[in-house]
Short mmCIF file of C-alpha atoms in Angstrom, two decimals:
data_model
loop_
_atom_site.label_atom_id
_atom_site.label_comp_id
_atom_site.label_asym_id
_atom_site.label_seq_id
_atom_site.Cartn_x
_atom_site.Cartn_y
_atom_site.Cartn_z
CA UNK A 514 -53.18 45.47 33.32
CA UNK A 515 -52.56 44.27 29.81
CA UNK A 516 -49.40 45.38 28.13
CA UNK A 517 -48.23 44.36 24.69
CA UNK A 518 -48.19 40.60 24.31
CA UNK A 519 -46.50 38.47 21.71
CA UNK A 520 -46.74 34.82 20.82
CA UNK A 521 -45.06 32.49 20.63
CA UNK A 522 -42.26 33.61 22.93
CA UNK A 523 -39.88 31.14 21.32
CA UNK A 524 -39.98 29.56 17.89
CA UNK A 525 -37.58 27.09 16.35
CA UNK A 526 -37.96 26.61 12.63
CA UNK A 527 -36.17 24.51 10.07
CA UNK A 528 -34.69 26.43 7.18
CA UNK A 529 -37.31 26.86 4.50
CA UNK A 530 -40.25 26.68 6.87
CA UNK A 531 -42.84 29.47 7.08
CA UNK A 532 -43.50 31.13 10.46
CA UNK A 533 -46.14 33.52 11.79
CA UNK A 534 -45.52 35.77 14.77
CA UNK A 535 -48.39 37.43 16.59
CA UNK A 536 -48.60 40.77 18.38
CA UNK A 537 -51.46 41.94 20.60
CA UNK A 538 -50.95 45.68 21.21
CA UNK A 539 -52.36 47.63 24.10
CA UNK A 540 -56.08 48.11 23.50
CA UNK A 541 -56.86 51.32 21.67
CA UNK A 542 -53.30 52.01 20.57
CA UNK A 543 -53.27 53.42 17.08
CA UNK A 544 -49.61 52.91 16.13
CA UNK A 545 -47.92 49.53 15.92
CA UNK A 546 -44.29 48.87 15.06
CA UNK A 547 -42.31 45.71 14.35
CA UNK A 548 -38.58 45.54 15.05
CA UNK A 549 -35.89 42.92 14.52
CA UNK A 550 -33.19 42.66 17.18
CA UNK A 551 -30.10 40.60 16.48
CA UNK A 552 -27.99 39.38 19.38
CA UNK A 553 -26.03 42.22 20.94
CA UNK A 554 -27.65 44.85 18.75
CA UNK A 555 -30.37 47.42 19.13
CA UNK A 556 -33.83 46.93 17.61
CA UNK A 557 -34.05 47.69 13.89
CA UNK A 558 -37.25 49.01 12.39
CA UNK A 559 -39.16 46.68 10.12
CA UNK A 560 -42.60 48.14 9.53
CA UNK A 561 -45.22 50.54 10.90
CA UNK A 562 -49.03 50.44 11.03
CA UNK A 563 -51.40 53.26 11.77
CA UNK A 564 -54.61 51.42 12.60
CA UNK A 565 -54.99 48.90 9.75
CA UNK A 566 -52.89 50.86 7.26
CA UNK A 567 -49.30 49.80 6.73
CA UNK A 568 -47.66 53.19 6.19
CA UNK A 569 -44.04 52.10 6.09
CA UNK A 570 -42.52 48.73 5.26
CA UNK A 571 -39.12 50.02 4.24
CA UNK A 572 -37.33 48.00 6.92
CA UNK A 573 -38.54 44.59 5.81
CA UNK A 574 -35.35 42.76 4.73
CA UNK A 575 -36.84 40.92 1.77
CA UNK A 576 -40.08 39.99 0.08
CA UNK A 577 -40.14 36.89 2.29
CA UNK A 578 -41.32 39.15 5.11
CA UNK A 579 -44.96 40.21 5.25
CA UNK A 580 -46.95 41.96 7.97
CA UNK A 581 -50.63 42.68 8.37
CA UNK A 582 -53.03 44.27 10.84
CA UNK A 583 -56.38 43.73 9.16
CA UNK A 584 -58.68 45.10 11.88
CA UNK A 585 -56.35 47.67 13.34
CA UNK A 586 -55.58 45.71 16.49
CA UNK A 587 -53.75 42.36 16.38
CA UNK A 588 -50.83 42.18 13.96
CA UNK A 589 -49.06 39.23 12.40
CA UNK A 590 -45.53 39.16 11.00
CA UNK A 591 -45.06 36.31 8.56
CA UNK A 592 -41.72 35.07 7.31
CA UNK A 593 -41.73 32.70 4.37
CA UNK A 594 -38.99 30.19 3.55
CA UNK A 595 -37.00 31.13 6.67
CA UNK A 596 -33.22 31.44 6.42
CA UNK A 597 -30.61 31.21 9.16
CA UNK A 598 -30.02 34.96 8.98
CA UNK A 599 -33.64 35.48 10.05
CA UNK A 600 -32.70 34.22 13.54
CA UNK A 601 -33.35 37.14 15.89
CA UNK A 602 -35.78 38.49 18.45
CA UNK A 603 -38.81 40.10 16.83
CA UNK A 604 -40.22 42.91 18.94
CA UNK A 605 -43.60 44.54 18.61
CA UNK A 606 -44.33 47.97 20.07
CA UNK A 607 -47.47 50.06 20.22
CA UNK A 608 -48.17 53.70 20.88
CA UNK A 609 -51.44 55.45 21.62
CA UNK A 610 -51.21 58.27 19.11
CA UNK A 611 -51.07 58.39 15.36
CA UNK A 612 -47.66 59.94 15.12
CA UNK A 613 -46.08 57.87 17.88
CA UNK A 614 -45.48 61.08 19.81
CA UNK A 615 -45.45 59.17 23.04
CA UNK A 616 -43.09 56.49 24.16
CA UNK A 617 -43.49 53.14 22.52
CA UNK A 618 -44.54 50.23 24.70
CA UNK A 619 -42.70 47.05 23.79
CA UNK A 620 -43.80 43.47 24.00
CA UNK A 621 -41.50 40.72 25.33
CA UNK A 622 -40.55 39.63 21.83
CA UNK A 623 -40.49 36.35 19.95
CA UNK A 624 -37.09 34.68 19.77
CA UNK A 625 -36.86 32.96 16.39
CA UNK A 626 -34.15 30.39 15.81
CA UNK A 627 -33.77 28.99 12.31
CA UNK A 628 -31.80 25.76 12.10
CA UNK B 639 -27.88 58.45 6.57
CA UNK B 640 -28.69 57.66 10.18
CA UNK B 641 -25.90 56.89 12.61
CA UNK B 642 -26.03 56.44 16.38
CA UNK B 643 -22.95 55.60 18.42
CA UNK B 644 -22.68 54.50 22.03
CA UNK B 645 -20.05 52.47 23.90
CA UNK B 646 -20.48 48.72 23.68
CA UNK B 647 -19.78 47.89 27.32
CA UNK B 648 -19.24 49.64 30.64
CA UNK B 649 -18.62 48.46 34.17
CA UNK B 650 -19.27 50.30 37.42
CA UNK B 651 -19.39 49.72 41.15
CA UNK B 652 -22.53 49.48 43.24
CA UNK B 653 -23.37 52.87 44.74
CA UNK B 654 -21.33 54.79 42.17
CA UNK B 655 -22.38 57.08 39.30
CA UNK B 656 -22.04 56.16 35.64
CA UNK B 657 -22.53 58.23 32.49
CA UNK B 658 -23.43 56.56 29.20
CA UNK B 659 -22.81 58.72 26.14
CA UNK B 660 -24.61 58.69 22.82
CA UNK B 661 -23.76 60.63 19.66
CA UNK B 662 -26.01 60.74 16.65
CA UNK B 663 -26.24 61.94 13.08
CA UNK B 664 -29.79 61.77 11.81
CA UNK B 665 -32.16 63.68 9.61
CA UNK B 666 -35.53 64.95 10.80
CA UNK B 667 -34.52 64.85 14.49
CA UNK B 668 -37.58 64.96 16.72
CA UNK B 669 -36.43 63.80 20.13
CA UNK B 670 -34.15 61.31 21.85
CA UNK B 671 -35.17 58.39 24.05
CA UNK B 672 -33.30 56.16 26.46
CA UNK B 673 -34.56 52.62 27.05
CA UNK B 674 -33.38 49.96 29.49
CA UNK B 675 -33.34 46.34 28.40
CA UNK B 676 -32.60 43.43 30.70
CA UNK B 677 -31.41 40.25 29.01
CA UNK B 678 -34.29 38.41 27.38
CA UNK B 679 -36.80 41.13 28.17
CA UNK B 680 -38.52 43.98 26.37
CA UNK B 681 -37.00 47.47 26.29
CA UNK B 682 -38.60 49.75 28.89
CA UNK B 683 -38.78 53.53 28.66
CA UNK B 684 -36.42 55.56 30.86
CA UNK B 685 -36.34 59.12 29.56
CA UNK B 686 -37.11 61.47 26.71
CA UNK B 687 -35.44 64.75 25.63
CA UNK B 688 -36.55 66.98 22.81
CA UNK B 689 -35.08 70.29 24.01
CA UNK B 690 -31.49 70.97 25.07
CA UNK B 691 -30.73 70.46 28.72
CA UNK B 692 -31.03 68.02 31.55
CA UNK B 693 -34.09 65.98 32.47
CA UNK B 694 -33.99 64.40 35.92
CA UNK B 695 -36.10 61.47 37.00
CA UNK B 696 -35.13 59.95 40.32
CA UNK B 697 -31.79 58.17 40.05
CA UNK B 698 -31.75 58.67 36.27
CA UNK B 699 -30.99 61.87 34.35
CA UNK B 700 -30.65 62.47 30.65
CA UNK B 701 -28.98 65.34 28.84
CA UNK B 702 -29.32 66.53 25.26
CA UNK B 703 -27.34 68.92 23.07
CA UNK B 704 -28.96 69.12 19.65
CA UNK B 705 -26.22 71.31 18.17
CA UNK B 706 -23.60 68.72 19.09
CA UNK B 707 -25.70 65.67 18.31
CA UNK B 708 -24.96 64.40 21.79
CA UNK B 709 -26.82 62.91 24.71
CA UNK B 710 -25.92 61.15 27.91
CA UNK B 711 -27.73 59.05 30.46
CA UNK B 712 -26.57 59.48 34.05
CA UNK B 713 -27.31 56.77 36.58
CA UNK B 714 -26.71 57.58 40.26
CA UNK B 715 -26.50 55.35 43.33
CA UNK B 716 -26.05 52.30 41.15
CA UNK B 717 -27.75 49.11 42.19
CA UNK B 718 -27.05 45.57 41.03
CA UNK B 719 -30.43 45.53 39.27
CA UNK B 720 -29.19 48.34 37.00
CA UNK B 721 -27.06 45.78 35.16
CA UNK B 722 -28.70 45.83 31.74
CA UNK B 723 -28.34 47.20 28.22
CA UNK B 724 -29.13 50.88 27.74
CA UNK B 725 -30.44 51.82 24.33
CA UNK B 726 -30.19 55.30 22.87
CA UNK B 727 -32.90 55.94 20.27
CA UNK B 728 -33.46 58.96 18.06
CA UNK B 729 -36.95 59.78 16.87
CA UNK B 730 -36.98 61.02 13.30
CA UNK B 731 -39.87 62.57 11.44
CA UNK B 732 -40.76 61.27 8.02
CA UNK B 733 -42.67 62.85 5.21
CA UNK B 734 -45.53 60.42 5.73
CA UNK B 735 -46.48 62.32 8.88
CA UNK B 736 -45.23 59.87 11.44
CA UNK B 737 -42.16 59.34 13.60
CA UNK B 738 -39.76 56.42 13.59
CA UNK B 739 -37.30 55.35 16.29
CA UNK B 740 -33.72 54.66 15.20
CA UNK B 741 -31.84 52.69 17.87
CA UNK B 742 -28.17 52.50 18.71
CA UNK B 743 -26.61 49.10 19.35
CA UNK B 744 -26.92 49.55 23.09
CA UNK B 745 -24.45 49.80 25.98
CA UNK B 746 -24.18 46.76 28.24
CA UNK B 747 -23.65 47.96 31.80
CA UNK B 748 -22.33 45.56 34.41
CA UNK B 749 -22.63 46.70 38.04
CA UNK B 750 -20.43 44.82 40.47
CA UNK B 751 -20.31 44.88 44.29
#
């Protein structure tokens, strides 16, 4: 029973290093979302994919953040030249329908710590 | 703008009832979700309201008043395992033809014996 999986679960990066976070959504899910969750806060929207199309990237904090989903399944969130303020849990969620009418199914997240 | 408010922390006794409130001011409202999140884990779906009224699901119930921009999550017969953060999230429609979830900061509930 595969749910949403993310890797790595934990990542420690030195400031200035590039990182890549992977999300494997539930098979067949059309919609895929990335969120950033700071300690003690709720998830904040970063970007949304409908199949391979990135329809909304308004939540990406800066041009150091880049996301892709080239074949409409696996997605990668890349952060270039990481800064300490990038430290957070990065959550991926998928939903079966185009308009995310249903509940979103969340992965366990990747906890990024930037030193 | 989008604004969602819920209490930061609550405590309750095992076996009791607790109500977690959420108020919101959003555009394009298209439903309200409650998620449970244990420390270090993914949020998991609890309930969904799009019409006014009460939705009951076992020990959990959720209420919505769209005119007041208000929802609550009611947890009955509290168990120790209910200690977690409870996230209120509003689904908003956007002109691109999709919905986006806007989350509150979450309410950390501590259940004690």
